[in-house]
Coordinates of C-alpha atoms in Angstrom, one line a residue:
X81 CA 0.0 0.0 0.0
X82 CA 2.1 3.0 -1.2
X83 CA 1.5 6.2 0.7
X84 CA 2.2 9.6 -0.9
X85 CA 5.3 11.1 -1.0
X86 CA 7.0 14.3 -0.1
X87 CA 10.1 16.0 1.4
X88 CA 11.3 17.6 4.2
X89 CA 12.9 21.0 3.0
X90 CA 16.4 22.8 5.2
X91 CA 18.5 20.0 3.5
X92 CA 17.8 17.5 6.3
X93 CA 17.4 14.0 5.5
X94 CA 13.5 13.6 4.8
X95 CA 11.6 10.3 5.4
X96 CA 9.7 10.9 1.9
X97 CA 7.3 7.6 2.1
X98 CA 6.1 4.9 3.9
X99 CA 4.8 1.2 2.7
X100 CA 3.6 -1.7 3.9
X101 CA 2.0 -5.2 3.2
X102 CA 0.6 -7.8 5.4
X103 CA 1.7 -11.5 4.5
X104 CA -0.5 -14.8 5.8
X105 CA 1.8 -18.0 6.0
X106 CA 0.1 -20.8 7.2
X107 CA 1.2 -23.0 9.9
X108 CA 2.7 -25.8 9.2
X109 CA -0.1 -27.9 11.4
X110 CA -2.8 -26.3 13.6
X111 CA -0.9 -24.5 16.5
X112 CA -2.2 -24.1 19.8
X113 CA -1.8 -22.7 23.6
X114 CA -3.2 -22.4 26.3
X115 CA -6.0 -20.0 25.4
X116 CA -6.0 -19.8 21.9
X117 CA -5.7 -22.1 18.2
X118 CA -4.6 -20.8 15.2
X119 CA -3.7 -21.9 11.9
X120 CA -2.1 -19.2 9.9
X121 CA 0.8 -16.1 10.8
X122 CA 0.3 -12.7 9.6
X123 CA 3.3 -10.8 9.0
X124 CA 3.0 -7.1 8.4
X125 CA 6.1 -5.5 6.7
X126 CA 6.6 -1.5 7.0
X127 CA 9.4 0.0 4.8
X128 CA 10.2 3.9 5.5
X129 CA 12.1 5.6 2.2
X130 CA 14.6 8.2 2.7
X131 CA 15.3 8.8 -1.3
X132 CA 17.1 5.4 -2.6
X133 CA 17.6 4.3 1.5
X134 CA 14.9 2.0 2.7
X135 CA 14.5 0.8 5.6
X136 CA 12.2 -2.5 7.2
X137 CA 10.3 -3.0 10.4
X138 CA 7.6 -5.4 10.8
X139 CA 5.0 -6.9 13.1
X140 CA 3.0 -9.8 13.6
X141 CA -1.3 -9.1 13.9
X142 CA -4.2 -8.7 11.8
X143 CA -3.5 -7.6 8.0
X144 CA -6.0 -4.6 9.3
X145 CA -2.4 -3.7 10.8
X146 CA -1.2 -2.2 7.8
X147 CA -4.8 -0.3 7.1
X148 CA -3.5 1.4 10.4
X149 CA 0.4 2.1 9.0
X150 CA -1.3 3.7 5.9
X151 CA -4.6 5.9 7.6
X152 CA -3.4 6.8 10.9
X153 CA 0.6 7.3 10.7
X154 CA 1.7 7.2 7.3
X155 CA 1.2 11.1 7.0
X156 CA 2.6 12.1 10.6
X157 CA 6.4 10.1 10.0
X158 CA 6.5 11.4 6.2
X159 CA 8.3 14.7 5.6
X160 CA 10.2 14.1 9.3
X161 CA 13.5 14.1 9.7
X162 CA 15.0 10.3 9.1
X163 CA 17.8 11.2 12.3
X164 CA 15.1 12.1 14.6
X165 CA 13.5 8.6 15.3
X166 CA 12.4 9.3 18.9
X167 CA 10.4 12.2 17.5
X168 CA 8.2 10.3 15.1
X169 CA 7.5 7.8 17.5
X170 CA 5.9 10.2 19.9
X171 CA 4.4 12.5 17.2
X172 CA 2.6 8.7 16.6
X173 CA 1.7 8.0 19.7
X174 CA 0.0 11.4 20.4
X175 CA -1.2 11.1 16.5
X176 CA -3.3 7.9 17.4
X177 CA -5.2 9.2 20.8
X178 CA -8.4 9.0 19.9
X179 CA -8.0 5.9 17.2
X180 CA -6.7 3.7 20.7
X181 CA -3.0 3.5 20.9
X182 CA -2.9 -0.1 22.7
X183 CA -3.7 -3.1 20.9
X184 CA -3.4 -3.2 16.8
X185 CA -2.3 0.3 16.5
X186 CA 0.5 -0.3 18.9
X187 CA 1.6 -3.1 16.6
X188 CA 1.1 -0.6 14.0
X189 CA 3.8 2.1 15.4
X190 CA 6.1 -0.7 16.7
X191 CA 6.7 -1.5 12.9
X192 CA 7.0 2.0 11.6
X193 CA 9.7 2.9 14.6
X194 CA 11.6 -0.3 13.9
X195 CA 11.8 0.5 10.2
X196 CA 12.5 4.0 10.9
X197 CA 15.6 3.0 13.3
X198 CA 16.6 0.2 10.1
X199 CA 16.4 3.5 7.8
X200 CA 18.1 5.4 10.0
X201 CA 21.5 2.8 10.3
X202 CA 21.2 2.2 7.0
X203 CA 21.5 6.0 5.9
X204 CA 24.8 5.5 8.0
X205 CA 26.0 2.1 6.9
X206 CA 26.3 0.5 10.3
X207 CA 24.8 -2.5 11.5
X208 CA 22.1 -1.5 13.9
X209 CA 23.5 -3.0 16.7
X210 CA 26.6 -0.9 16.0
X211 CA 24.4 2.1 15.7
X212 CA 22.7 1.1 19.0
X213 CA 25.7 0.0 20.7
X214 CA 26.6 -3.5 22.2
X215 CA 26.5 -4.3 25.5
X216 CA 27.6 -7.9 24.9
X217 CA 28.1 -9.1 21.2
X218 CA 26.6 -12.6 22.3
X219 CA 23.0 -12.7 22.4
X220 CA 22.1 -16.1 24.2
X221 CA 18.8 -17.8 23.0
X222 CA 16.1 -20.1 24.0
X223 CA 14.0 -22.7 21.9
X224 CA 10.3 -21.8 22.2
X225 CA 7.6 -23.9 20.9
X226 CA 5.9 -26.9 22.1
X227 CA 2.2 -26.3 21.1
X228 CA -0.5 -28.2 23.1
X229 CA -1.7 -29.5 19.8
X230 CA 1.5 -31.6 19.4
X231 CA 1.7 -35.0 20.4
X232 CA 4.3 -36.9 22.0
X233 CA 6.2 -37.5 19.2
X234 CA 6.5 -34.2 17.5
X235 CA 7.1 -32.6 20.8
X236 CA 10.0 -34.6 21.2
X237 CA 11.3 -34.5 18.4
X238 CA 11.0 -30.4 18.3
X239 CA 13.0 -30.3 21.6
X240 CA 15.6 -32.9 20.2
X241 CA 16.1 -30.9 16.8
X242 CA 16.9 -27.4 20.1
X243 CA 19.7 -29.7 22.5
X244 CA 21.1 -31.8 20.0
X245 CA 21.2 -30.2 16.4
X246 CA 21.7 -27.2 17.2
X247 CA 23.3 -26.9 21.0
X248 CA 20.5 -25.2 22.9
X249 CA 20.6 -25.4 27.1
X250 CA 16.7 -23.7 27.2
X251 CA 13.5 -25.1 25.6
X252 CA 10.1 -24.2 26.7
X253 CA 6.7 -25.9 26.0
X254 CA 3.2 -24.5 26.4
X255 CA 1.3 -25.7 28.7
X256 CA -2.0 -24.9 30.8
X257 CA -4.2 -26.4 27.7
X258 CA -7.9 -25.5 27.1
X259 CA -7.9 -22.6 29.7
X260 CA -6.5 -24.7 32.4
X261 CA -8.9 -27.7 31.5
X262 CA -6.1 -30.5 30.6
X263 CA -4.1 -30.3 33.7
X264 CA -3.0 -33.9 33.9
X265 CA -1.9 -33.6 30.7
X266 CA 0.3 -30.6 31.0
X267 CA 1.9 -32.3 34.1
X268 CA 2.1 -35.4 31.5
X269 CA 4.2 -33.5 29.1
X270 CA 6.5 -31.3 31.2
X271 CA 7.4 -34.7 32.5
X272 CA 7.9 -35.8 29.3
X273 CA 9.9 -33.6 28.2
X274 CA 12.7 -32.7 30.6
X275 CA 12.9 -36.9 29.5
X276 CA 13.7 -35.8 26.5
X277 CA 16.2 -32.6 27.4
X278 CA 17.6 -34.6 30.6
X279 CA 19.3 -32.6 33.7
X280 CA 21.6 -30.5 31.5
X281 CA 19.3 -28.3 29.9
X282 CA 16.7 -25.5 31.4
X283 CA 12.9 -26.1 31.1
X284 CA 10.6 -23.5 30.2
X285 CA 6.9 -23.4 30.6
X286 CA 4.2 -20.9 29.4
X287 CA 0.5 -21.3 30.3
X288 CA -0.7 -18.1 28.1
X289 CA -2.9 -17.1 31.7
X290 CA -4.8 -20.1 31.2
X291 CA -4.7 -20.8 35.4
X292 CA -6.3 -19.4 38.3
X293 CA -4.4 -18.2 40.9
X294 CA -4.9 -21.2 43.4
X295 CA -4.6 -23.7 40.5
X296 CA -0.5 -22.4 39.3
X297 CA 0.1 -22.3 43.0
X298 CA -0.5 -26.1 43.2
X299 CA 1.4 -26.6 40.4
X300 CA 4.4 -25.5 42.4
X301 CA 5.0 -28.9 43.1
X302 CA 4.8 -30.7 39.7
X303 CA 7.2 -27.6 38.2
X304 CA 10.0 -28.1 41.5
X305 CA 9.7 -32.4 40.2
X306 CA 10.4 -31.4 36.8
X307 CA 13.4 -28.3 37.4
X308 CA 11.6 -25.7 35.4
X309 CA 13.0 -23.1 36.2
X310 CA 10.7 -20.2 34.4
X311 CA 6.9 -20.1 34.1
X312 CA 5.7 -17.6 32.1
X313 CA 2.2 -16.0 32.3
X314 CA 0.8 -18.5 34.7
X315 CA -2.1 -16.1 35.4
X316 CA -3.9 -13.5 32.7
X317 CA -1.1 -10.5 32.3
X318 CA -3.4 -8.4 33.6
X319 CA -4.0 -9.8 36.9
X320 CA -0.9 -7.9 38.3
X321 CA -1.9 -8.9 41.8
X322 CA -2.1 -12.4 40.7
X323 CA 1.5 -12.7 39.3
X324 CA 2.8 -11.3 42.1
X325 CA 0.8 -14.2 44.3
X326 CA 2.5 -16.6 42.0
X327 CA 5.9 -15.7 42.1
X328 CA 5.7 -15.9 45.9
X329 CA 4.8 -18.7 45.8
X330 CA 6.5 -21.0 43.2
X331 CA 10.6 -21.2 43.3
X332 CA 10.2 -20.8 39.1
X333 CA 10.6 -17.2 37.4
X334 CA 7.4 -15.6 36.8
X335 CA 7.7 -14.2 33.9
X336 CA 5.3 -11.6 31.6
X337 CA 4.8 -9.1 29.5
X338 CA 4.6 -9.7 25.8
X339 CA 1.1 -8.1 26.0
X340 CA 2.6 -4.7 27.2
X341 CA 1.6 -1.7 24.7
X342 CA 3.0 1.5 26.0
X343 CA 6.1 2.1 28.7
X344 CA 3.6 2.6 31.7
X345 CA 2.5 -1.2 31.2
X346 CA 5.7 -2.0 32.2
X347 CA 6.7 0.2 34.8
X348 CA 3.2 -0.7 36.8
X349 CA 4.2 -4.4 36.2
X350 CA 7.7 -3.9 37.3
X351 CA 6.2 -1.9 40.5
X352 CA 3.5 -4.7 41.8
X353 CA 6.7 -7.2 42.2
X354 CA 4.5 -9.1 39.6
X355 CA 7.7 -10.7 37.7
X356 CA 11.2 -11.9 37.9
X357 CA 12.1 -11.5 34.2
X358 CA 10.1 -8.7 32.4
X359 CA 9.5 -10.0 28.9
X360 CA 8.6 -7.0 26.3
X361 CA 8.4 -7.5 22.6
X362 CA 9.1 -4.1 20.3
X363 CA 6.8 -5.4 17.4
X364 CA 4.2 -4.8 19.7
X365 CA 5.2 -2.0 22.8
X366 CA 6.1 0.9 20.3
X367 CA 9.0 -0.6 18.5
X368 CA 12.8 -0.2 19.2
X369 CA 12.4 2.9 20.9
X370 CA 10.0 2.0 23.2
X371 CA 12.2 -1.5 24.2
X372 CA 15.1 0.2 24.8
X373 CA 13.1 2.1 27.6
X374 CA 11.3 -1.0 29.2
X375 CA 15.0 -2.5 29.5
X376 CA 16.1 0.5 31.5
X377 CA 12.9 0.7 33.8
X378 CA 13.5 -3.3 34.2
X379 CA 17.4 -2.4 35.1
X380 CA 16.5 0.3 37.9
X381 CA 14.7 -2.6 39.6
X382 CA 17.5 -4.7 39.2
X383 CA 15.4 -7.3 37.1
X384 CA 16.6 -8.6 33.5
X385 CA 14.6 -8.6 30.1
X386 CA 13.9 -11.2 27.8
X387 CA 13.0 -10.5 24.2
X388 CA 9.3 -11.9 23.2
X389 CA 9.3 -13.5 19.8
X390 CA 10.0 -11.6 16.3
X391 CA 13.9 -12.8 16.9
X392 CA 15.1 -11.3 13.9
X393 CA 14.0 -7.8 14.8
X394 CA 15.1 -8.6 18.4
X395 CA 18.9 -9.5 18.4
X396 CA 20.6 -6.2 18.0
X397 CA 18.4 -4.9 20.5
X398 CA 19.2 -7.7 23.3
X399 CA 22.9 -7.2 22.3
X400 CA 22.5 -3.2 23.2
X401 CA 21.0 -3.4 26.9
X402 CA 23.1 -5.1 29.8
X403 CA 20.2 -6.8 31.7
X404 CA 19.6 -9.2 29.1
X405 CA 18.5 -13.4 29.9
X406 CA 17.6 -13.9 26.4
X407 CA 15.9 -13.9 23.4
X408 CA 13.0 -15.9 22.2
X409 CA 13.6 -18.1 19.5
X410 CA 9.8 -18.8 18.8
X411 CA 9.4 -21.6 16.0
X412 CA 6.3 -19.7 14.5
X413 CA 8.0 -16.8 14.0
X414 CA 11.6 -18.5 12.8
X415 CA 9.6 -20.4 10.5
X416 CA 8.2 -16.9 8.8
X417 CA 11.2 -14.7 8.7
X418 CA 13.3 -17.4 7.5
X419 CA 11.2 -18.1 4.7
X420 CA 10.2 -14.5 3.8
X421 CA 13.5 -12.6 4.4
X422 CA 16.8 -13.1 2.9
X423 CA 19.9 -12.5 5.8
X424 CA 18.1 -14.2 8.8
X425 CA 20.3 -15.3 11.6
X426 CA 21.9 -18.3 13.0
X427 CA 21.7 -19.3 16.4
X428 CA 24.6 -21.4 16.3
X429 CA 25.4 -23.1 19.5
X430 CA 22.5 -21.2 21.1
X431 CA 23.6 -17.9 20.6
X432 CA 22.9 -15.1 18.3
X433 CA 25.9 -12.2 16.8
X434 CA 23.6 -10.0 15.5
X435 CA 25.7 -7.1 13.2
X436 CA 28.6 -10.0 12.8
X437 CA 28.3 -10.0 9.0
X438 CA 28.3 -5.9 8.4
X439 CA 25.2 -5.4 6.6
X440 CA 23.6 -2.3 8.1
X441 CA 20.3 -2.0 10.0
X442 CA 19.1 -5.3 11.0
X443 CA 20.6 -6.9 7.8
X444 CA 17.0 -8.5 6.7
X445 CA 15.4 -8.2 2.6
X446 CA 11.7 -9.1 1.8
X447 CA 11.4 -11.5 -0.3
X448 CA 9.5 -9.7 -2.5
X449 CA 9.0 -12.9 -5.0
X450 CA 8.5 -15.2 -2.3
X451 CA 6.5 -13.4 -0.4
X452 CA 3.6 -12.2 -2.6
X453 CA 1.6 -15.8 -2.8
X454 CA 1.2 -14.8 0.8
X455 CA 0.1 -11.3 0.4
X456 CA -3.2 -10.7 2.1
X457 CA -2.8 -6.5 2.1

């Protein structure tokens, strides 16, 4: 959806246009977690133009995403200045007040900052990583995957392909299936699957909030049997109160906060003691600028940051903060940008150099070819 173009006079660098397209790849069987099934990705891709610069950001949500991108902020980000990334992003936020900045519109900005900060390195030649600045080069990863709708042997195999191909010490599983419904068998496969891993690797579970509070408490027992060691969203996001029950009492991380659509989110999270590990994902909380923020709020409290999903957009932005655990290396998502992008990286031994290669801004090319069987906008 190409917007109208135009440029910024004073001989500054002008962002002169913005487009986008929304991509649907399905799944490769129906995928499922604790509280919802789906059987298709959406992809929306956002490229900002600086005269023959581009630059890429994308999200994953509804392909009405991009209607967003093109009605509500196309016209507020063209014309400014390509340096001045921070100002965009809150000229959008304050664009979008009455349109409802959380939810789709969030994803909406979170693309068009990210592509903005990809233009921006790019108009520079640097990596963006370099641009950003590394706190560590070495951006350790986790495998993420292990839909409810799997069976035993696809689970297995899934966290076999993680510790043995390719040298992974963290895997996590979803679990709390059918809104908390299928208890035994979540029990059933976390067992199963630290079989599979054995003792040397980490074990990672994520209910989605399918549990009531009393119900992950009593799980505390079947989680300390089975060494996992992080147990992410045990209760809804929103039940602040309830996380912070949780984590007091279960040895495990409590983790959260993929679901967190503006800074505030995270800083009323961070203040109800509610995690151990904020997790924030900048396809969705206002894109790299707003990321970069959520990991200083989380390193005033003395608490790290995990990346949430999107790992390609992620890396250089885990390598730039020094309270990172890790980045999510969610097999829905690797699947996707792996088949639509060309320069995708490789978590070789479990770890991610983002910037290693040179290519500037996060190094990723649509593939425009590819891609367009899957173009739903």
């Amino acid at each position: 959806m190409p917007t109208a173009r135009r440029r910024h006079g004073g001989g500054d660098v002008a962002v002169d246009g913005l487009d986008v397209a929304a991509y649907s790849v399905p799944t490769e069987t129906p995928e499922a977690d604790g509280t919802l099934t789906w059987t298709s990705t959406t992809l929306v891709v956002v490229h900002a133009h600086a005269g023959k610069v581009s630059g890429l950001g994308y999200t994953y949500g509804a392909p009405a995403t991009a209607q967003a991108v093109e009605g509500l902020l196309a016209d507020v980000v063209v014309g400014r200045s390509a340096w001045d990334v921070a100002a965009s992003n809150e000229a959008m936020s304050r664009a979008v007040r009455n349109a409802g900045r959380p939810g789709l519109i969030a994803y909406a900005i979170s693309a068009v900052d990210t592509a903005l900060w990809d233009l921006k390195a790019r108009l520079l030649d640097l990596p963006l990583v370099r641009l950003l600045g590394a706190a560590d080069h070495d951006v350790p990863v986790y495998g993420s995957g292990g839909f409810t709708t799997y069976d035993a042997r696809r689970q297995d195999a899934q966290l076999r392909a993680w510790t043995e191909d390719q040298g992974f010490d963290r895997v996590k599983i979803k679990i709390g299936e059918s809104w908390g419904g299928a208890e035994r068998r979540d029990r059933d496969r976390m067992a199963a699957a630290r079989r599979t891993i054995g003792d040397a690797a980490e074990l990672y579970v994520d209910a989605n909030g399918a549990y009531t509070r009393k119900q992950a408490v009593r799980l505390a027992g079947c989680l300390r049997e089975h060494d996992v060691t992080w147990f992410e969203e045990p209760v809804s996001s929103d039940d602040l109160t309830g996380l912070a029950h949780v984590r007091a009492a279960v040895a495990a991380d409590v983790t959260a906060g993929e679901y967190g659509y503006t800074l505030p989110y995270f800083e009323y999270m961070l203040a109800a003691g509610a995690v151990d590990c904020l997790q924030a994902d900048a396809t969705r909380c206002g894109g790299v600028t707003v990321w970069l923020k959520a990991a200083a709020l989380a390193e005033a409290r003395g608490i790290q940051i995990s990346s949430h999903c999107a790992p390609q957009v992620h890396a250089p932005l885990a390598s730039a903060v020094p309270n990172l655990r890790h980045l999510e290396w969610f097999h829905d998502h690797v699947r996707v940008e792996e088949l639509l992008f060309d320069g995708t990286l490789d978590p070789v031994g479990g770890t991610l150099r983002p910037g290693a290669a040179g290519a500037p801004g996060l190094g990723l090319t649509l593939r425009r070819q590819e891609a367009e069987p899957y173009r739903v906008a």
